[in-house]
mmCIF file of C-alpha atoms in Angstrom:
data_model
loop_
_atom_site.group_PDB
_atom_site.id
_atom_site.type_symbol
_atom_site.label_atom_id
_atom_site.label_comp_id
_atom_site.label_asym_id
_atom_site.label_seq_id
_atom_site.Cartn_x
_atom_site.Cartn_y
_atom_site.Cartn_z
ATOM 1 C CA MET F 104 204.891 57.611 -106.989
ATOM 2 C CA LYS F 105 201.530 58.590 -108.000
ATOM 3 C CA ASN F 106 202.343 62.198 -107.317
ATOM 4 C CA VAL F 107 205.249 62.250 -109.727
ATOM 5 C CA ASN F 108 203.025 60.660 -112.293
ATOM 6 C CA TRP F 109 200.063 63.295 -111.810
ATOM 7 C CA ARG F 110 202.795 65.781 -112.100
ATOM 8 C CA ILE F 111 203.896 64.509 -115.589
ATOM 9 C CA GLU F 112 200.212 64.491 -116.694
ATOM 10 C CA ASN F 113 199.819 67.946 -115.796
ATOM 11 C CA ILE F 114 202.966 68.957 -118.097
ATOM 12 C CA ASN F 115 201.353 67.028 -120.914
ATOM 13 C CA SER F 116 197.851 67.954 -120.757
ATOM 14 C CA PRO F 117 198.311 71.627 -122.235
ATOM 15 C CA LEU F 118 200.213 70.094 -125.226
ATOM 16 C CA ILE F 119 197.222 67.877 -125.507
ATOM 17 C CA LEU F 120 194.640 70.849 -125.354
ATOM 18 C CA PHE F 121 196.484 72.849 -127.669
ATOM 19 C CA SER F 122 196.749 70.128 -130.493
ATOM 20 C CA PRO F 123 193.617 67.867 -130.343
ATOM 21 C CA ASN F 124 193.573 66.518 -133.559
ATOM 22 C CA LEU F 125 196.851 64.524 -133.341
ATOM 23 C CA PRO F 126 197.292 61.453 -135.322
ATOM 24 C CA GLU F 127 197.575 58.064 -133.102
ATOM 25 C CA LYS F 128 201.272 57.847 -134.044
ATOM 26 C CA LYS F 129 201.855 61.233 -132.032
ATOM 27 C CA GLU F 130 199.856 59.797 -129.042
ATOM 28 C CA ILE F 131 202.546 56.873 -128.954
ATOM 29 C CA LYS F 132 205.451 59.357 -129.128
ATOM 30 C CA SER F 133 203.490 61.363 -126.128
ATOM 31 C CA LYS F 134 203.247 58.174 -124.064
ATOM 32 C CA ARG F 135 207.028 57.530 -124.833
ATOM 33 C CA PHE F 136 207.573 60.868 -123.688
ATOM 34 C CA LYS F 137 205.779 60.366 -120.441
ATOM 35 C CA ILE F 138 207.784 57.320 -119.708
ATOM 36 C CA PHE F 139 211.090 59.223 -120.401
ATOM 37 C CA MET F 140 209.831 61.987 -118.130
ATOM 38 C CA PHE F 141 209.200 59.386 -115.472
ATOM 39 C CA ALA F 142 212.611 57.939 -115.669
ATOM 40 C CA ILE F 143 214.241 61.449 -115.574
ATOM 41 C CA VAL F 144 212.113 62.358 -112.580
ATOM 42 C CA ALA F 145 212.761 58.972 -110.894
ATOM 43 C CA LEU F 146 216.653 59.359 -111.646
ATOM 44 C CA ILE F 147 216.732 63.068 -109.813
ATOM 45 C CA MET F 148 214.526 61.634 -107.031
ATOM 46 C CA PHE F 149 217.094 58.786 -106.471
ATOM 47 C CA ASN F 150 220.187 60.957 -107.135
ATOM 48 C CA GLY F 151 218.700 63.254 -104.278
ATOM 49 C CA ILE F 152 218.354 60.327 -102.081
ATOM 50 C CA ASP F 153 222.115 59.391 -102.560
ATOM 51 C CA PHE F 154 222.986 63.128 -101.923
ATOM 52 C CA VAL F 155 221.455 63.157 -98.569
ATOM 53 C CA PHE F 156 222.861 60.048 -97.492
ATOM 54 C CA TRP F 157 226.187 61.054 -98.631
ATOM 55 C CA GLY F 158 225.484 64.649 -96.735
ATOM 56 C CA LYS F 159 225.234 62.595 -93.777
#
């Protein structure tokens, strides 16, 4: 799970670098976006596992 989180951080880091003067409200949206991305990645992972089991 740490690897997935690190990947999400990597996706977000360029956005933070290009817009350093973000207000705090956007920071909250960024955190929500990270949670949203994590949920999507987890869903894809679980679907992938399901697919492997169904394949067998």
